[in-house]
Amino acid sequence: MMHNIILKRNNKFINGTVTLTGSKSECNRALIIEALSKGKVRVENVSDAADAVLLAGILRENQESRAKSQAGNASPDNSEIENCKSEIVDIGPAGTAMRFLTAYYAIQEDDVILTGSKRMKERPIGILVDALRVLGANIDYEETDGYPPIKLKGGFRQQTNKISIKGNISSQYITALLLIAAQLPLGLELHIEGELTSRPYVEMTLAMLETAGIKHTWQDNVIAIASQEFTTTSLHVEPDWSAASYWYAIAALADEAELFLTGLTPYSLQGDNVITEIMANFGITSQFRDGGVHLKKENKPISRREFDLKECPDLAQTVIVVCAALNHEASFTGLETLKIKETDRILALQTELGKMGVKLIEKDEVYTLDCSDKFIPDSIFINTYHDHRMAMAFAPLALILPQMEFENGPVVDKSYPAFWNDLEKQGFEVVEKEA
């Protein structure tokens, strides 16, 4: 059942321990690698994020169907062939799954229609489809050119191993291509045009492939992966640094804060661990010991006025909301990909911050906060736009606002299903309200 969340906090003192789910970003990559490895790679600590659970289920069904076909249906009748060709895979709002599965199914023998939610049909896929077509994939658009749903036809025959792709687009397009590269008969030579956005996510992909036995070279703007086999290994999914960022935000807005986040290490593959450096500007110290990270709030003046978030765009909402809450009129760059996420996150931030008089002003791709008209309402209603990060980025404001109501509480299931429960455990008042 759909319900809203009423959120309150009686004091501004935080002290406790939080255990985070596995990283959605790592897990989704690991699941594709596991499927491509044909049993050689196993994933440990699978995330309970809805996107990861969905992707795991789709890949499991695909593997089971293929195994059944190979074992007992070497000569399927015409009806079975037709059913196979008409298979529809609905990934709902899972953008990462859409990008990764587009590449995955492009090199399979299955004929598949990939579709999703209304918003998913508004999120571009053309850059990835174009690249896969150059490689030899047979992909058609079912409705609007450049957008899902798409039909991927079996019988991939590689035409070239060299493709070019712009570096300032979603890193998920690049990752999708890198994940399948070793399975291509001719391998892949990927030329990145211009500056690479979200570089840490690409580095994460390559590091996980390396763990699974896939070698690569990266010279200047060219990443090359030869055709090769996976080795037998396991991929352990780390706790989610994106989820950790919301607790850093809570600590930043508290008067006093001491939190322990279990399982996190300073040597993470996840680019979002840069939240430790960002939040140090707001007085949050990070000490890695006892199998996790200890956060502590120290009162200090905030001096940093410019934040370049191009390598960690998933932290943008969190950092911007914290600055707004603290009346810190900073400027932000590297937000170009935010408009094609689960929602237009720029417009969503502008709209919701406007409910407390804060403006987020854009000029030449630089976004600046104006808190001159900020006020504290007795109660505020936050629209989430079907975007998990809108809910979680705004939740720390409960430390400065008397009452908050969030539309569509379950939206957090996409990446952090236990979010509201964890807040309740740490002393927040969380009440479900039927929508």
Short mmCIF file of C-alpha atoms in Angstrom, two decimals:
data_model
loop_
_atom_site.label_atom_id
_atom_site.label_comp_id
_atom_site.label_asym_id
_atom_site.label_seq_id
_atom_site.Cartn_x
_atom_site.Cartn_y
_atom_site.Cartn_z
CA MET A 1 0.00 0.00 0.00
CA MET A 2 1.21 3.49 -0.85
CA HIS A 3 1.65 5.69 2.19
CA ASN A 4 3.26 8.95 3.20
CA ILE A 5 5.72 9.41 6.06
CA ILE A 6 5.39 11.97 8.85
CA LEU A 7 8.83 12.72 10.28
CA LYS A 8 9.72 14.60 13.47
CA ARG A 9 12.68 14.96 15.80
CA ASN A 10 12.46 16.16 19.40
CA ASN A 11 16.11 17.12 19.82
CA LYS A 12 19.29 17.74 17.82
CA PHE A 13 21.52 15.19 19.54
CA ILE A 14 22.44 12.03 17.61
CA ASN A 15 24.22 8.99 19.02
CA GLY A 16 24.00 5.42 17.71
CA THR A 17 25.03 2.62 15.36
CA VAL A 18 23.69 2.04 11.85
CA THR A 19 24.15 -1.06 9.68
CA LEU A 20 23.80 -0.25 5.99
CA THR A 21 22.66 -2.41 3.10
CA GLY A 22 25.04 -3.46 0.33
CA SER A 23 25.88 -0.93 -2.36
CA LYS A 24 23.32 -0.87 -5.17
CA SER A 25 25.98 0.35 -7.61
CA GLU A 26 28.40 -2.46 -6.79
CA CYS A 27 25.71 -5.10 -6.59
CA ASN A 28 24.18 -4.35 -9.98
CA ARG A 29 27.60 -4.57 -11.64
CA ALA A 30 28.40 -7.78 -9.77
CA LEU A 31 25.11 -9.39 -10.81
CA ILE A 32 25.76 -8.74 -14.51
CA ILE A 33 29.30 -10.08 -14.16
CA GLU A 34 27.95 -13.18 -12.40
CA ALA A 35 25.43 -13.79 -15.21
CA LEU A 36 28.02 -13.32 -17.95
CA SER A 37 30.54 -15.61 -16.20
CA LYS A 38 28.28 -18.67 -16.57
CA GLY A 39 28.74 -19.72 -12.96
CA LYS A 40 32.40 -18.86 -12.44
CA VAL A 41 31.70 -15.70 -10.41
CA ARG A 42 29.50 -15.60 -7.31
CA VAL A 43 28.14 -12.49 -5.59
CA GLU A 44 28.34 -12.17 -1.81
CA ASN A 45 26.29 -9.76 0.34
CA VAL A 46 23.67 -9.05 -2.33
CA SER A 47 21.98 -5.73 -1.63
CA ASP A 48 18.34 -5.73 -0.52
CA ALA A 49 17.75 -2.53 -2.51
CA ALA A 50 14.69 -2.97 -4.72
CA ASP A 51 16.68 -2.30 -7.90
CA ALA A 52 19.22 -4.99 -7.06
CA VAL A 53 16.54 -7.50 -6.06
CA LEU A 54 14.71 -6.84 -9.33
CA LEU A 55 17.85 -7.22 -11.45
CA ALA A 56 18.86 -10.41 -9.63
CA GLY A 57 15.42 -11.89 -10.29
CA ILE A 58 15.46 -11.01 -14.00
CA LEU A 59 18.92 -12.48 -14.50
CA ARG A 60 18.06 -15.60 -12.52
CA GLU A 61 14.96 -16.23 -14.62
CA ASN A 62 16.97 -15.68 -17.78
CA GLN A 63 19.66 -18.14 -16.70
CA GLU A 64 17.11 -20.74 -15.62
CA SER A 65 15.20 -20.39 -18.89
CA ARG A 66 18.38 -20.81 -20.92
CA ALA A 67 19.50 -23.82 -18.88
CA LYS A 68 16.10 -25.46 -19.30
CA SER A 69 16.16 -24.83 -23.04
CA GLN A 70 19.64 -26.28 -23.41
CA ALA A 71 18.88 -29.32 -21.24
CA GLY A 72 15.50 -30.42 -22.53
CA ASN A 73 14.34 -28.31 -25.42
CA ALA A 74 17.01 -28.58 -28.08
CA SER A 75 14.24 -28.55 -30.70
CA PRO A 76 11.43 -26.40 -29.32
CA ASP A 77 8.17 -26.31 -31.20
CA ASN A 78 6.96 -23.18 -32.97
CA SER A 79 4.83 -21.96 -30.06
CA GLU A 80 7.81 -22.09 -27.71
CA ILE A 81 9.94 -20.14 -30.19
CA GLU A 82 7.23 -17.51 -30.53
CA ASN A 83 6.90 -17.20 -26.74
CA CYS A 84 10.65 -16.73 -26.45
CA LYS A 85 10.63 -14.01 -29.10
CA SER A 86 7.83 -12.12 -27.40
CA GLU A 87 9.40 -12.07 -23.93
CA ILE A 88 8.85 -8.75 -22.17
CA VAL A 89 11.18 -7.65 -19.37
CA ASP A 90 9.75 -4.79 -17.29
CA ILE A 91 12.36 -3.11 -15.09
CA GLY A 92 9.98 -0.50 -13.65
CA PRO A 93 11.90 2.61 -12.49
CA ALA A 94 15.33 0.89 -12.32
CA GLY A 95 17.54 3.03 -14.56
CA THR A 96 20.76 1.13 -13.89
CA ALA A 97 19.04 -2.14 -14.77
CA MET A 98 17.75 -0.64 -18.02
CA ARG A 99 21.24 0.41 -19.14
CA PHE A 100 23.02 -2.75 -18.02
CA LEU A 101 20.37 -5.12 -19.39
CA THR A 102 20.34 -3.31 -22.73
CA ALA A 103 23.99 -4.27 -23.19
CA TYR A 104 23.52 -7.72 -21.63
CA TYR A 105 20.61 -8.75 -23.87
CA ALA A 106 22.26 -7.20 -26.94
CA ILE A 107 24.75 -10.10 -27.02
CA GLN A 108 22.36 -12.90 -26.00
CA GLU A 109 20.36 -15.17 -28.28
CA ASP A 110 17.08 -14.14 -26.67
CA ASP A 111 14.62 -11.78 -28.34
CA VAL A 112 13.56 -9.41 -25.59
CA ILE A 113 11.53 -6.23 -25.23
CA LEU A 114 12.92 -4.08 -22.42
CA THR A 115 10.41 -1.67 -20.93
CA GLY A 116 9.79 0.19 -17.69
CA SER A 117 7.79 2.82 -15.86
CA LYS A 118 6.37 6.00 -17.40
CA ARG A 119 9.42 7.94 -16.22
CA MET A 120 11.74 5.25 -17.59
CA LYS A 121 10.22 5.82 -21.02
CA GLU A 122 11.28 9.48 -20.71
CA ARG A 123 14.91 8.68 -19.86
CA PRO A 124 17.22 8.57 -22.91
CA ILE A 125 18.87 5.33 -24.01
CA GLY A 126 19.85 6.36 -27.55
CA ILE A 127 23.57 6.90 -26.91
CA LEU A 128 23.95 3.33 -25.65
CA VAL A 129 21.74 1.86 -28.37
CA ASP A 130 23.75 3.67 -31.05
CA ALA A 131 27.01 2.31 -29.65
CA LEU A 132 25.66 -1.24 -29.49
CA ARG A 133 24.33 -1.00 -33.04
CA VAL A 134 27.80 0.02 -34.24
CA LEU A 135 29.17 -3.09 -32.54
CA GLY A 136 26.62 -5.27 -34.34
CA ALA A 137 23.55 -5.42 -32.10
CA ASN A 138 20.06 -5.54 -33.60
CA ILE A 139 17.91 -3.14 -31.57
CA ASP A 140 14.63 -1.41 -32.48
CA TYR A 141 12.60 1.23 -30.66
CA GLU A 142 9.06 0.16 -29.85
CA GLU A 143 7.60 3.65 -29.29
CA THR A 144 9.82 6.76 -29.39
CA ASP A 145 13.25 6.84 -31.02
CA GLY A 146 15.97 7.22 -28.41
CA TYR A 147 13.85 6.01 -25.49
CA PRO A 148 12.57 2.74 -24.01
CA PRO A 149 10.88 0.41 -24.65
CA ILE A 150 13.36 -1.27 -26.97
CA LYS A 151 13.39 -4.63 -28.72
CA LEU A 152 16.67 -6.54 -28.74
CA LYS A 153 16.95 -9.37 -31.26
CA GLY A 154 19.24 -12.35 -30.93
CA GLY A 155 21.97 -13.26 -33.37
CA PHE A 156 24.60 -10.67 -32.41
CA ARG A 157 27.49 -10.58 -34.92
CA GLN A 158 30.27 -8.18 -34.02
CA GLN A 159 31.11 -5.71 -36.79
CA THR A 160 33.90 -3.72 -35.12
CA ASN A 161 35.71 -3.47 -31.80
CA LYS A 162 36.11 0.33 -31.85
CA ILE A 163 33.45 2.75 -30.71
CA SER A 164 33.44 6.33 -29.45
CA ILE A 165 31.20 7.74 -26.74
CA LYS A 166 30.97 11.15 -25.10
CA GLY A 167 32.46 11.36 -21.62
CA ASN A 168 29.93 13.83 -20.21
CA ILE A 169 26.96 11.48 -20.42
CA SER A 170 25.81 9.01 -17.77
CA SER A 171 28.66 6.71 -16.76
CA GLN A 172 26.13 3.86 -16.80
CA TYR A 173 26.28 3.82 -20.61
CA ILE A 174 30.05 3.37 -20.46
CA THR A 175 29.83 0.77 -17.70
CA ALA A 176 27.22 -1.22 -19.64
CA LEU A 177 29.62 -1.49 -22.59
CA LEU A 178 32.61 -2.37 -20.41
CA LEU A 179 30.70 -5.13 -18.63
CA ILE A 180 30.10 -7.04 -21.88
CA ALA A 181 33.45 -6.17 -23.50
CA ALA A 182 35.30 -9.39 -22.62
CA GLN A 183 32.45 -11.46 -24.06
CA LEU A 184 32.70 -9.81 -27.46
CA PRO A 185 34.58 -11.98 -30.01
CA LEU A 186 36.76 -9.03 -31.00
CA GLY A 187 36.92 -7.39 -27.59
CA LEU A 188 36.33 -3.66 -27.21
CA GLU A 189 38.30 -0.47 -27.70
CA LEU A 190 36.27 2.33 -26.15
CA HIS A 191 37.24 5.90 -27.05
CA ILE A 192 35.94 8.51 -24.59
CA GLU A 193 35.34 11.91 -26.14
CA GLY A 194 36.01 14.91 -23.90
CA GLU A 195 36.09 15.00 -20.11
CA LEU A 196 34.77 11.91 -18.33
CA THR A 197 31.90 12.53 -15.91
CA SER A 198 31.53 10.25 -12.88
CA ARG A 199 34.97 8.70 -13.43
CA PRO A 200 34.89 6.80 -10.08
CA TYR A 201 31.95 4.72 -11.33
CA VAL A 202 33.94 3.66 -14.40
CA GLU A 203 36.92 2.86 -12.19
CA MET A 204 34.63 0.79 -9.95
CA THR A 205 33.47 -1.25 -12.95
CA LEU A 206 37.00 -1.93 -14.14
CA ALA A 207 38.17 -2.88 -10.64
CA MET A 208 35.34 -5.39 -10.25
CA LEU A 209 36.05 -6.86 -13.68
CA GLU A 210 39.71 -7.13 -12.69
CA THR A 211 38.75 -9.08 -9.56
CA ALA A 212 36.78 -11.43 -11.84
CA GLY A 213 39.84 -11.98 -14.05
CA ILE A 214 39.12 -9.45 -16.82
CA LYS A 215 42.19 -7.40 -17.74
CA HIS A 216 42.12 -3.98 -19.35
CA THR A 217 44.32 -1.10 -20.40
CA TRP A 218 43.43 2.58 -20.04
CA GLN A 219 45.68 4.97 -21.89
CA ASP A 220 44.67 8.59 -22.31
CA ASN A 221 41.03 8.43 -23.41
CA VAL A 222 40.98 4.81 -24.62
CA ILE A 223 39.88 1.83 -22.53
CA ALA A 224 40.66 -1.53 -24.17
CA ILE A 225 39.44 -4.96 -23.09
CA ALA A 226 40.38 -8.04 -25.10
CA SER A 227 38.08 -11.02 -25.57
CA GLN A 228 38.76 -13.25 -22.54
CA GLU A 229 37.18 -15.56 -19.98
CA PHE A 230 36.24 -14.89 -16.36
CA THR A 231 38.10 -16.68 -13.58
CA THR A 232 36.47 -18.51 -10.70
CA THR A 233 36.06 -16.05 -7.85
CA SER A 234 33.58 -14.22 -5.64
CA LEU A 235 32.65 -10.55 -5.55
CA HIS A 236 31.82 -9.18 -2.10
CA VAL A 237 29.48 -6.19 -2.19
CA GLU A 238 30.48 -3.43 0.24
CA PRO A 239 27.99 -1.40 2.32
CA ASP A 240 26.53 1.53 0.44
CA TRP A 241 28.38 4.84 0.72
CA SER A 242 25.43 6.62 -0.92
CA ALA A 243 23.28 5.46 1.98
CA ALA A 244 25.98 6.56 4.40
CA SER A 245 25.81 10.08 2.98
CA TYR A 246 22.40 10.68 4.56
CA TRP A 247 23.82 9.93 7.99
CA TYR A 248 26.66 12.34 7.34
CA ALA A 249 24.01 14.94 6.50
CA ILE A 250 22.15 14.18 9.73
CA ALA A 251 25.37 14.59 11.69
CA ALA A 252 26.05 17.90 9.94
CA LEU A 253 22.65 19.31 10.93
CA ALA A 254 22.78 18.05 14.53
CA ASP A 255 24.05 20.11 17.45
CA GLU A 256 25.97 17.07 18.67
CA ALA A 257 26.51 13.83 16.79
CA GLU A 258 28.39 10.57 17.28
CA LEU A 259 27.47 7.79 14.87
CA PHE A 260 29.05 4.46 13.95
CA LEU A 261 28.38 3.10 10.46
CA THR A 262 29.37 -0.56 10.29
CA GLY A 263 31.30 -2.25 7.51
CA LEU A 264 32.58 0.84 5.71
CA THR A 265 36.28 1.15 4.87
CA PRO A 266 38.42 3.98 3.49
CA TYR A 267 39.49 1.77 0.56
CA SER A 268 36.13 1.57 -1.17
CA LEU A 269 35.49 1.13 -4.89
CA GLN A 270 32.60 3.57 -4.54
CA GLY A 271 33.22 7.15 -5.54
CA ASP A 272 30.61 8.33 -3.05
CA ASN A 273 33.07 7.72 -0.22
CA VAL A 274 34.22 11.24 -1.04
CA ILE A 275 31.38 12.24 1.30
CA THR A 276 33.98 11.95 4.09
CA GLU A 277 35.98 14.80 2.53
CA ILE A 278 32.93 16.89 1.64
CA MET A 279 31.41 16.66 5.11
CA ALA A 280 34.72 17.47 6.76
CA ASN A 281 33.94 21.01 5.58
CA PHE A 282 30.89 20.92 7.85
CA GLY A 283 32.75 19.70 10.92
CA ILE A 284 32.20 15.94 10.53
CA THR A 285 35.27 13.84 11.32
CA SER A 286 35.57 10.25 10.07
CA GLN A 287 37.63 7.67 11.96
CA PHE A 288 37.89 4.18 10.48
CA ARG A 289 38.22 1.58 13.23
CA ASP A 290 36.31 -1.28 14.86
CA GLY A 291 35.10 -2.52 11.46
CA GLY A 292 33.41 0.68 10.33
CA VAL A 293 33.54 4.45 10.45
CA HIS A 294 32.93 6.67 13.49
CA LEU A 295 31.38 10.08 12.72
CA LYS A 296 31.65 12.98 15.13
CA LYS A 297 30.37 16.53 14.86
CA GLU A 298 32.80 19.31 15.71
CA ASN A 299 31.68 22.91 15.61
CA LYS A 300 33.73 24.81 13.05
CA PRO A 301 33.09 27.62 10.59
CA ILE A 302 32.24 26.57 7.02
CA SER A 303 34.66 28.13 4.56
CA ARG A 304 34.26 26.13 1.34
CA ARG A 305 32.01 27.90 -1.13
CA GLU A 306 32.37 25.82 -4.30
CA PHE A 307 31.59 22.12 -4.77
CA ASP A 308 32.34 20.24 -7.99
CA LEU A 309 30.14 17.14 -7.92
CA LYS A 310 30.76 15.77 -11.40
CA GLU A 311 32.42 12.63 -10.00
CA CYS A 312 29.73 12.03 -7.35
CA PRO A 313 26.39 13.27 -8.76
CA ASP A 314 24.38 11.00 -6.44
CA LEU A 315 25.60 13.14 -3.53
CA ALA A 316 24.36 16.39 -5.08
CA GLN A 317 20.93 16.49 -3.46
CA THR A 318 22.36 15.62 -0.06
CA VAL A 319 25.07 18.29 -0.13
CA ILE A 320 22.80 20.99 -1.56
CA VAL A 321 20.11 20.39 1.08
CA VAL A 322 22.69 20.51 3.89
CA CYS A 323 24.03 23.82 2.60
CA ALA A 324 20.50 25.22 2.36
CA ALA A 325 19.70 24.09 5.91
CA LEU A 326 22.84 25.82 7.21
CA ASN A 327 22.23 29.03 5.20
CA HIS A 328 25.49 28.35 3.39
CA GLU A 329 25.20 30.03 -0.01
CA ALA A 330 27.58 27.77 -1.90
CA SER A 331 27.77 27.11 -5.63
CA PHE A 332 27.77 23.71 -7.35
CA THR A 333 29.02 22.37 -10.67
CA GLY A 334 29.03 18.95 -12.34
CA LEU A 335 25.25 18.53 -12.15
CA GLU A 336 24.60 17.99 -15.87
CA THR A 337 23.38 14.38 -15.51
CA LEU A 338 20.86 15.18 -12.76
CA LYS A 339 18.15 16.13 -15.25
CA ILE A 340 17.91 12.58 -16.65
CA LYS A 341 17.77 10.68 -13.35
CA GLU A 342 14.65 9.21 -11.71
CA THR A 343 13.27 12.72 -12.06
CA ASP A 344 14.71 16.05 -13.19
CA ARG A 345 16.59 16.44 -9.92
CA ILE A 346 17.50 20.07 -10.58
CA LEU A 347 13.87 21.10 -11.01
CA ALA A 348 12.85 18.91 -8.05
CA LEU A 349 15.45 20.55 -5.79
CA GLN A 350 14.40 24.02 -6.89
CA THR A 351 10.74 23.25 -6.25
CA GLU A 352 11.14 21.63 -2.82
CA LEU A 353 13.75 24.08 -1.48
CA GLY A 354 11.41 26.85 -2.61
CA LYS A 355 8.91 25.65 0.00
CA MET A 356 11.24 27.15 2.63
CA GLY A 357 12.17 30.22 0.59
CA VAL A 358 15.52 28.93 -0.72
CA LYS A 359 16.44 29.46 -4.37
CA LEU A 360 18.80 27.32 -6.46
CA ILE A 361 19.82 29.59 -9.33
CA GLU A 362 21.49 28.32 -12.52
CA LYS A 363 23.84 30.32 -14.71
CA ASP A 364 26.10 28.70 -17.29
CA GLU A 365 25.88 25.28 -15.59
CA VAL A 366 26.82 26.74 -12.21
CA TYR A 367 24.13 26.41 -9.53
CA THR A 368 24.14 28.79 -6.57
CA LEU A 369 22.03 28.81 -3.40
CA ASP A 370 20.25 32.00 -2.35
CA CYS A 371 19.04 31.72 1.25
CA SER A 372 18.16 35.41 1.72
CA ASP A 373 14.42 34.68 1.87
CA LYS A 374 14.66 31.41 3.80
CA PHE A 375 12.06 30.75 6.49
CA ILE A 376 11.18 27.82 8.76
CA PRO A 377 7.61 26.61 8.17
CA ASP A 378 5.71 24.82 10.94
CA SER A 379 5.20 21.90 8.58
CA ILE A 380 6.42 21.08 5.10
CA PHE A 381 5.24 18.55 2.51
CA ILE A 382 8.01 17.08 0.36
CA ASN A 383 7.11 15.67 -3.04
CA THR A 384 9.49 12.84 -3.92
CA TYR A 385 8.78 12.55 -7.67
CA HIS A 386 9.25 8.76 -7.47
CA ASP A 387 12.90 9.50 -6.60
CA HIS A 388 14.40 7.70 -3.61
CA ARG A 389 17.15 10.28 -3.21
CA MET A 390 14.70 13.18 -2.94
CA ALA A 391 13.16 11.55 0.13
CA MET A 392 16.44 10.64 1.81
CA ALA A 393 18.27 13.88 1.01
CA PHE A 394 15.49 15.98 2.53
CA ALA A 395 14.89 13.78 5.59
CA PRO A 396 17.78 15.33 7.63
CA LEU A 397 15.81 18.61 7.58
CA ALA A 398 13.69 17.07 10.35
CA LEU A 399 16.47 18.33 12.64
CA ILE A 400 15.56 21.95 11.86
CA LEU A 401 11.87 21.76 10.85
CA PRO A 402 9.09 21.01 13.36
CA GLN A 403 7.33 18.49 11.09
CA MET A 404 7.87 17.00 7.65
CA GLU A 405 5.61 14.88 5.48
CA PHE A 406 7.04 12.84 2.63
CA GLU A 407 4.98 11.70 -0.31
CA ASN A 408 5.34 7.98 -1.14
CA GLY A 409 7.41 6.69 1.78
CA PRO A 410 8.22 3.32 0.10
CA VAL A 411 10.15 5.14 -2.65
CA VAL A 412 13.30 4.60 -0.54
CA ASP A 413 13.06 0.86 -1.21
CA LYS A 414 14.85 1.49 -4.50
CA SER A 415 18.22 1.76 -2.74
CA TYR A 416 17.78 1.76 1.08
CA PRO A 417 14.65 -0.16 2.19
CA ALA A 418 15.45 0.15 5.91
CA PHE A 419 15.88 3.95 5.81
CA TRP A 420 12.75 4.94 7.76
CA ASN A 421 13.26 2.10 10.24
CA ASP A 422 16.86 3.15 10.80
CA LEU A 423 15.76 6.72 11.44
CA GLU A 424 13.25 5.47 13.99
CA LYS A 425 15.94 3.43 15.73
CA GLN A 426 18.02 6.60 16.06
CA GLY A 427 15.27 8.54 17.81
CA PHE A 428 13.28 10.08 14.95
CA GLU A 429 9.51 9.91 15.16
CA VAL A 430 8.33 8.12 12.02
CA VAL A 431 4.60 7.74 11.39
CA GLU A 432 3.00 6.16 8.36
CA LYS A 433 0.04 8.02 6.92
CA GLU A 434 -2.26 6.48 4.36
CA ALA A 435 -2.02 8.43 1.13
#
